[in-house]
Short mmCIF file of C-alpha atoms in Angstrom, two decimals:
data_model
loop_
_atom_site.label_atom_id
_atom_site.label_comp_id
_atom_site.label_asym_id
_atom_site.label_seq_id
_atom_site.Cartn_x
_atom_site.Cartn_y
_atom_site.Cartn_z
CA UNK D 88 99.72 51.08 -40.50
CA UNK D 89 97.54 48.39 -39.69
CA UNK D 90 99.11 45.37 -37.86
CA UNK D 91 96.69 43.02 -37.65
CA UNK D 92 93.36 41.80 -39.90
CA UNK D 93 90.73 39.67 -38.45
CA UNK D 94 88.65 37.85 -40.65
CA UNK D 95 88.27 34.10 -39.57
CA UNK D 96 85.57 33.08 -40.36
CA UNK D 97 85.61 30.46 -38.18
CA UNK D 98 83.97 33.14 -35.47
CA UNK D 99 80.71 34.92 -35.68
CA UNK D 100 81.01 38.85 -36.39
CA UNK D 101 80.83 39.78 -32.98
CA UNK D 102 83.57 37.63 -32.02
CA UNK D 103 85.67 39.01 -34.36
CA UNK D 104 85.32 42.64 -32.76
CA UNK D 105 85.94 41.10 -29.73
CA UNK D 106 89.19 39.47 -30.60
CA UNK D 107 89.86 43.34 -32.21
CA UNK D 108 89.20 45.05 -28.81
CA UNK D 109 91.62 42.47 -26.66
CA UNK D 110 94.43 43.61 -29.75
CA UNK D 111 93.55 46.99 -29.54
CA UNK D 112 93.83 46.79 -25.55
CA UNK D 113 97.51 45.58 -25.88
CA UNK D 114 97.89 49.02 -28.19
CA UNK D 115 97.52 47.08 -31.57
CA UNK D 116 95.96 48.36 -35.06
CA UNK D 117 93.33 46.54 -36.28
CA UNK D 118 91.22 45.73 -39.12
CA UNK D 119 88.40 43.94 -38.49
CA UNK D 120 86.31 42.16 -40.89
CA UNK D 121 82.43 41.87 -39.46
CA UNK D 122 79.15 43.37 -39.38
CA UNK D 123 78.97 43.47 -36.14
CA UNK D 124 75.43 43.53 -33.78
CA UNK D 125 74.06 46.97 -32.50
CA UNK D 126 75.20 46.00 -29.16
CA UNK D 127 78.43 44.74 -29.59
CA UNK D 128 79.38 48.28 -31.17
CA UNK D 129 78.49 49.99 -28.48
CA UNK D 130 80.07 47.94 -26.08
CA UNK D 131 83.62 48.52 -28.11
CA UNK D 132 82.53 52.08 -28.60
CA UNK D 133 85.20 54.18 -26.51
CA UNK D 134 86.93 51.37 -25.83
CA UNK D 135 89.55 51.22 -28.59
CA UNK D 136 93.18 52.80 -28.06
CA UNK D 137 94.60 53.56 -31.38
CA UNK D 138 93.21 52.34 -34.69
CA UNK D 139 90.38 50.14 -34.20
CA UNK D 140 89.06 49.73 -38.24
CA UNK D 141 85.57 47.93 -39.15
CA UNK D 142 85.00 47.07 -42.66
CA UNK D 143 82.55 46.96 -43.90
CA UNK D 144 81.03 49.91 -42.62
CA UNK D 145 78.44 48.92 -40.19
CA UNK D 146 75.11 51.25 -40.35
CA UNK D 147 75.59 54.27 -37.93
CA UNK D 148 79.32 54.81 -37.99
CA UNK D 149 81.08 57.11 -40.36
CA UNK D 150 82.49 55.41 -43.05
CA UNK D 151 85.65 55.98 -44.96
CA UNK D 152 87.18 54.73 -48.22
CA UNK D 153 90.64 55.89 -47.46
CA UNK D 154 92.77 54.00 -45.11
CA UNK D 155 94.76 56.51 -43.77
CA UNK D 156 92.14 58.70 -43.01
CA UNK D 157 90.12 55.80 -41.13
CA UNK D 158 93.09 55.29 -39.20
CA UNK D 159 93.75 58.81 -38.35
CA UNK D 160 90.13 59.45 -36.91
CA UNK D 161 90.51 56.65 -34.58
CA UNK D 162 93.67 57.51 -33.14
CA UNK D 163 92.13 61.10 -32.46
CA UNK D 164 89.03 60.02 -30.99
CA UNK D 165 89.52 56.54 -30.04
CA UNK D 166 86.45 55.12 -31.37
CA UNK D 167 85.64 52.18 -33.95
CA UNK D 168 84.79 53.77 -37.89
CA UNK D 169 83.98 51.59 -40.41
CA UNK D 170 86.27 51.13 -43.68
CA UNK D 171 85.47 50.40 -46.83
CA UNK D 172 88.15 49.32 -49.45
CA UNK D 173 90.63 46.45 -49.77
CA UNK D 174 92.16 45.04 -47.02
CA UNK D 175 95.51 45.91 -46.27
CA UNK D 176 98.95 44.18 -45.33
CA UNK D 177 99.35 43.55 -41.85
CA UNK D 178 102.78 44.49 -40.51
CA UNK D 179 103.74 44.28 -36.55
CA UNK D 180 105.81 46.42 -35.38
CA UNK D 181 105.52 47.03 -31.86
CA UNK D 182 105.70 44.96 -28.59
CA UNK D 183 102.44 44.29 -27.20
CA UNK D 184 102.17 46.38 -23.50
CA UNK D 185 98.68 47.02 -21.40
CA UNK D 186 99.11 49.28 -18.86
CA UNK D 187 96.76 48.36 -15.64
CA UNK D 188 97.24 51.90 -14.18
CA UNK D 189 95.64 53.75 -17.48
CA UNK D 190 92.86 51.33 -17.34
CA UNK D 191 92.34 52.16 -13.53
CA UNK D 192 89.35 54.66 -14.54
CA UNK D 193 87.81 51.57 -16.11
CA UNK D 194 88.07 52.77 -19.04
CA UNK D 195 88.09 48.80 -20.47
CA UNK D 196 85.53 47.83 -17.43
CA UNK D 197 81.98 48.76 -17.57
CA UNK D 198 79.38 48.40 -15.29
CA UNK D 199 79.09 45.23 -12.59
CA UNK D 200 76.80 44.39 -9.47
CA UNK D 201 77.63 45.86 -6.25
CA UNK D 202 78.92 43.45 -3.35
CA UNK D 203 76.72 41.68 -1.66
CA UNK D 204 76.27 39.70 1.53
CA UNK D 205 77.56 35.97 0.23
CA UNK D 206 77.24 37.54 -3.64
CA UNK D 207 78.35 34.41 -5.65
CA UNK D 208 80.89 36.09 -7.07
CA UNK D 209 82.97 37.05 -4.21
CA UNK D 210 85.01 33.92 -3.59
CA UNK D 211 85.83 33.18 -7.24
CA UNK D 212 87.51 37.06 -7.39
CA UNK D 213 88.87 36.38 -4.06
CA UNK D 214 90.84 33.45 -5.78
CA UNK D 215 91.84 35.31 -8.41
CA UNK D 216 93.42 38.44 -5.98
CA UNK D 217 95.31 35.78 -4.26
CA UNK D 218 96.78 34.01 -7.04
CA UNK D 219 97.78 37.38 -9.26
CA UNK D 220 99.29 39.26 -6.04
CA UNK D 221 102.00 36.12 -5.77
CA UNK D 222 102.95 37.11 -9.80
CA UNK D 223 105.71 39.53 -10.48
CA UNK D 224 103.93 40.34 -13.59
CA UNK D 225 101.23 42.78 -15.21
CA UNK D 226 98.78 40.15 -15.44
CA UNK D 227 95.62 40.49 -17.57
CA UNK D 228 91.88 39.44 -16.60
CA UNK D 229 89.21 39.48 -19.06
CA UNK D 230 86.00 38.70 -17.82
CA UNK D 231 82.18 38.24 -18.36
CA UNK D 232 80.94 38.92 -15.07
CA UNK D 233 82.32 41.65 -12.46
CA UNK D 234 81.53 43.23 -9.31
CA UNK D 235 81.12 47.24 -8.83
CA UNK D 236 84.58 48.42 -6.88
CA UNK D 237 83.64 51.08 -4.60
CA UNK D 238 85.86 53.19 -5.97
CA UNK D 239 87.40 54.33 -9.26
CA UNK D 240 91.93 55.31 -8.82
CA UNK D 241 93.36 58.34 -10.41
CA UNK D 242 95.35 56.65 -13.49
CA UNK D 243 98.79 57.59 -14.31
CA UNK D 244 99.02 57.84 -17.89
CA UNK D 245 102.10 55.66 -17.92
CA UNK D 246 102.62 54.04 -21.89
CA UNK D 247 104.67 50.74 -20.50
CA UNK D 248 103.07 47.99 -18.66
CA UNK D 249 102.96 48.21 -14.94
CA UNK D 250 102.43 46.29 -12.17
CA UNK D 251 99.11 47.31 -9.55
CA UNK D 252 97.75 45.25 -6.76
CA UNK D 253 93.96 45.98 -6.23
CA UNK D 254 92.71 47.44 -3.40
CA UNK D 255 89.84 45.44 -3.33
CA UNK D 256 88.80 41.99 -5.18
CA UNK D 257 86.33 43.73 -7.04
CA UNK D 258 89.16 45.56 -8.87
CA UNK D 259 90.55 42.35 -9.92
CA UNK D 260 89.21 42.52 -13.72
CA UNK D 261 90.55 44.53 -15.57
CA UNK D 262 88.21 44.22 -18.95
CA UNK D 263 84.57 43.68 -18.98
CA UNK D 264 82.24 44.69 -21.90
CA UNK D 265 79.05 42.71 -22.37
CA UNK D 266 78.45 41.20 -24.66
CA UNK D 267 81.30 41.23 -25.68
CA UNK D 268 83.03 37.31 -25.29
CA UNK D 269 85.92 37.65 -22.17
CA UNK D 270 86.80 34.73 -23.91
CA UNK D 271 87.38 36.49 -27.88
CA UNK D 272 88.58 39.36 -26.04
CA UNK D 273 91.77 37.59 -24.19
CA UNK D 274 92.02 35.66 -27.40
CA UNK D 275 92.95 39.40 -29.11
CA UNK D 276 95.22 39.91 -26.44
CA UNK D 277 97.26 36.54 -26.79
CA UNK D 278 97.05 36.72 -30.59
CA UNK D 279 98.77 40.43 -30.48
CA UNK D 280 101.77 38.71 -28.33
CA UNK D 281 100.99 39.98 -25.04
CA UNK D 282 103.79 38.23 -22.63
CA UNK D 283 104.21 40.75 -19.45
CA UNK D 284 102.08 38.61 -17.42
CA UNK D 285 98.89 35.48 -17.82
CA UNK D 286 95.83 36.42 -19.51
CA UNK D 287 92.86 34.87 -17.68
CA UNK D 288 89.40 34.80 -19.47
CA UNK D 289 86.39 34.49 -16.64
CA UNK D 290 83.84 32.79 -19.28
CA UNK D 291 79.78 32.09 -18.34
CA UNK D 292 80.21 29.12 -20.46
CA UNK D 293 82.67 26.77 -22.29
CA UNK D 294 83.17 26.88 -26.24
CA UNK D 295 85.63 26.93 -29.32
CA UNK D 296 87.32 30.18 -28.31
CA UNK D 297 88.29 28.63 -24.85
CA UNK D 298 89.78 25.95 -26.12
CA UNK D 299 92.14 28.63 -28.42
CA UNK D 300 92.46 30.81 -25.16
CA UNK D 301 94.58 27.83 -23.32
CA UNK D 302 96.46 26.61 -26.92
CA UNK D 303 97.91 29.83 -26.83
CA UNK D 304 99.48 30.05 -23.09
CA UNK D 305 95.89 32.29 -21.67
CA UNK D 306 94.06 30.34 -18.52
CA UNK D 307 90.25 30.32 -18.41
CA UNK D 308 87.93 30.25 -15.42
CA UNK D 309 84.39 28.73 -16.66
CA UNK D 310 81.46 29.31 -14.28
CA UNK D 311 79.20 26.68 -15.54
CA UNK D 312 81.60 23.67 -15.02
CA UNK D 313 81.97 22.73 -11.39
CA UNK D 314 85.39 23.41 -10.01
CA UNK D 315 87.50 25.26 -7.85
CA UNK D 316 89.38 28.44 -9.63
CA UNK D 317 91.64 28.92 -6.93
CA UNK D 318 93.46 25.38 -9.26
CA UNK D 319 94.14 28.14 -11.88
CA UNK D 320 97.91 28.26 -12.77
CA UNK D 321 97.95 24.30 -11.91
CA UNK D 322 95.59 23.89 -14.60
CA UNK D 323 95.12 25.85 -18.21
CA UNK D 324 90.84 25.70 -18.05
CA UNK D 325 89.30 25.47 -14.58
CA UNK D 326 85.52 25.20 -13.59
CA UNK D 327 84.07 27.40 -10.71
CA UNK D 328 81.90 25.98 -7.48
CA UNK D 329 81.18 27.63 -4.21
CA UNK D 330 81.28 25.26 -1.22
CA UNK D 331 79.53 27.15 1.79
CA UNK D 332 79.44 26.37 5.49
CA UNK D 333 79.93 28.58 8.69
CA UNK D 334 83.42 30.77 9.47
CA UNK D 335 85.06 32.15 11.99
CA UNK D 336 87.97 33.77 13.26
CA UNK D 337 90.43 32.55 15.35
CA UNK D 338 92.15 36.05 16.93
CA UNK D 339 95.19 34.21 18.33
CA UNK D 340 96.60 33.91 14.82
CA UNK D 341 95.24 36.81 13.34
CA UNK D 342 98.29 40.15 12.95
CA UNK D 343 95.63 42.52 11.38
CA UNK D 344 96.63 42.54 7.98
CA UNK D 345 93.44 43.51 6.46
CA UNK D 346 93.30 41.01 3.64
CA UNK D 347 89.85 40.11 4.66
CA UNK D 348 88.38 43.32 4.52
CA UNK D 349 89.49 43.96 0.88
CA UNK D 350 86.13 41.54 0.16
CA UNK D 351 84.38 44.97 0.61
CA UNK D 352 81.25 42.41 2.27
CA UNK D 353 79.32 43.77 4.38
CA UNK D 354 79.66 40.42 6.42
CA UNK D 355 82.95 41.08 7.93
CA UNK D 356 84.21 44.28 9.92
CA UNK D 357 86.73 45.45 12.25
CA UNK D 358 86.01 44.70 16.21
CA UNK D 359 87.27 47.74 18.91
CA UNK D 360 90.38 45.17 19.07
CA UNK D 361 90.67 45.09 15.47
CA UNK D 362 91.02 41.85 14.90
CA UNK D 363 88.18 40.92 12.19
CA UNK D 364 84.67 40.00 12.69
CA UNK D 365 82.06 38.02 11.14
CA UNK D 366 78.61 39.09 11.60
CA UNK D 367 75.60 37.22 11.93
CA UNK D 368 74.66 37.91 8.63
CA UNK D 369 77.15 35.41 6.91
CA UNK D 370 76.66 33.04 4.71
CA UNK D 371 79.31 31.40 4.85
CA UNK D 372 80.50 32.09 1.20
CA UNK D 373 84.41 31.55 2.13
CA UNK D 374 85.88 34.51 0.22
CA UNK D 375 87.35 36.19 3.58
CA UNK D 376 88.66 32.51 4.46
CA UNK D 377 90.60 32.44 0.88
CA UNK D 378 92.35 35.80 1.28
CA UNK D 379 93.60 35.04 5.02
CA UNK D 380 97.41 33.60 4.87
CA UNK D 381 97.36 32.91 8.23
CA UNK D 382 94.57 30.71 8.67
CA UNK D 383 92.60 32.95 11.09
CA UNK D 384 89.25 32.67 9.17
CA UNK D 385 88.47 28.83 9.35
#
C-alpha cells in the first residue's frame, strides 16, 4: 500500500519527484503527483526501491489504471510507472532504514568529476569525511555536486541500516542525481522519518526547500554563500569557501595514518620513509590539512 502522496503544490513537478526519490531511498511507497521534465525521469529512472508511483502518467512510461498493479511492477523492476486513477490513502507502516552498504554500487550516485589537482571540491568533502567518521550513526548525504571515487565496493545486500566509513572523500555522498534538487531529495528522506543518522543536503544554491531541510532536523551545505562547512553540526545551514595558501608537512608529528591520502589528489604521495609528501604541484587547496588529526599538514 502506498504510504506516502506528494502533491504540494507549493513545489514545482520536478521537486516533487525529487522529494519521492529521497522517500523511496529510505524504502518508502510513494505516490507522486507531477508531470515531471524529460530529464528528471530519467534521472529517478532505476533509482526507485519499491513502489515509486507517478500520476498522472507522464508521456513514455507505461501507464496503469489499477493501483495494485502499478505498485506491483515497480517493486519487480524498480522503476517509476505512471498511475492514473484516484489517489489513495496513505498509511505508514514501516520504519524508515537506508542502507549505505546496498547503495555502495552507486546505485543512488551517478556520475561526478574525477579528482583533480586543488579540484574545488576536495576540501568541502574532506570536511564532510571528518565530521561523519566522529558519528556513531548511518548518516545520509544528498548532494548536487560529487567527485568520481576511483572505485566502486562490492555491496552486501543487508535490509537494515548500517554504518560504512569511506575509503576515500569522494565516497562521501551517498545520493547524487542531476537534476534532481539534493535539497527535495533529503527533504523525502526527513519527511519519511529517517532518524539513524543526519541528513546533509550539499545544495549549488539557497531556496524554499532549504529552509524546510533544517525545520525538519536535516543540515545543508550551500556552495554559493561564503562559509566554512567544516561549522556543519554547529550550525543547521552553512555556506562553503575555500581559503588557499601553501602546506606542508611536518614529519616529527606525523604516525602514518594515511588520512591524507584518502583525498585521492594527485598532490600528495607517500615518500620512501612514508611519511606524506606534497608535491610541487599543490595548490594549496587545504583538503589533506583538514583530514590530518595530528596537525602534520600545516
Amino acid at each position: 500500500m502506498v504510504e506516502f502522496v506528494i502533491e504540494d503544490e507549493a513545489y514545482t513537478d520536478d521537486e516533487r519527484l525529487a522529494v519521492a526519490v529521497g522517500l523511496s531511498a529510505t524504502f518508502r511507497q510513494v505516490l507522486v503527483k507531477a508531470t515531471p521534465s524529460r530529464e528528471a525521469l530519467e534521472a529517478a529512472r532505476g533509482a526507485a526501491w519499491g513502489a515509486l508511483l507517478i500520476t498522472p502518467c507522464p508521456p513514455g512510461l507505461e501507464c496503469f489504471t489499477n493501483l495494485e498493479k502499478a505498485i506491483d511492477h515497480s517493486e519487480i523492476y524498480s522503476t517509476p510507472v505512471g498511475y492514473e486513477g484516484p489517489a489513495p490513502a496513505a498509511a505508514k507502516r514501516r520504519v524508515s532504514t537506508f542502507n549505505k552498504h546496498y547503495m555502495k554500487p552507486w546505485r543512488w550516485a551517478k556520475g561526478g568529476e574525477k579528482n583533480g589537482v586543488g579540484h574545488e571540491l576536495l576540501p568541502l568533502m574532506a570536511c564532510l569525511y571528518r565530521l561523519l567518521k566522529m558519528t556513531d550513526a548511518v548518516p545520509i548525504v544528498v548532494s548536487d555536486v560529487r567527485l568520481t571515487p576511483a572505485a566502486g565496493a562490492q555491496p552486501d545486500y543487508m535490509v537494515v541500516p548500517t554504518w560504512h566509513e569511506p575509503a576515500e572523500v569522494a565516497e562521501v555522498v551517498d545520493i547524487h542525481l542531476p537534476p534532481l534538487k539534493a535539497s527535495a531529495i533529503a527533504l523525502g528522506i526527513l519527511i519519511g522519518g529517517y532518524n539513524a543518522g543526519p541528513v546533509v543536503a550539499v545544495a549549488k544554491k539557497e531556496d524554499h526547500l532549504i529552509t524546510k531541510v533544517a525545520e525538519l532536523g536535516g543540515y545543508a551545505v550551500v556552495l554559493d554563500h561564503p562559509g566554512d562547512a567544516c561549522d556543519l553540526f554547529k550550525k543547521r545551514i552553512v555556506g562553503y569557501a575555500v581559503e588557499r595558501r601553501p602546506y606542508r608537512v611536518e614529519p616529527t608529528l606525523c604516525d602514518r595514518c594515511g588520512d591524507c591520502l584518502k583525498t585521492a589528489c594527485p598532490a600528495i604521495a607517500p615518500s620512501r620513509a612514508g611519511t606524506p609528501q606534497i608535491l610541487d604541484t599543490c595548490t594549496g587547496c587545504g583538503a589533506c590539512a583538514i583530514l590530518c588529526t595530528r596537525g602534520a599538514i600545516r
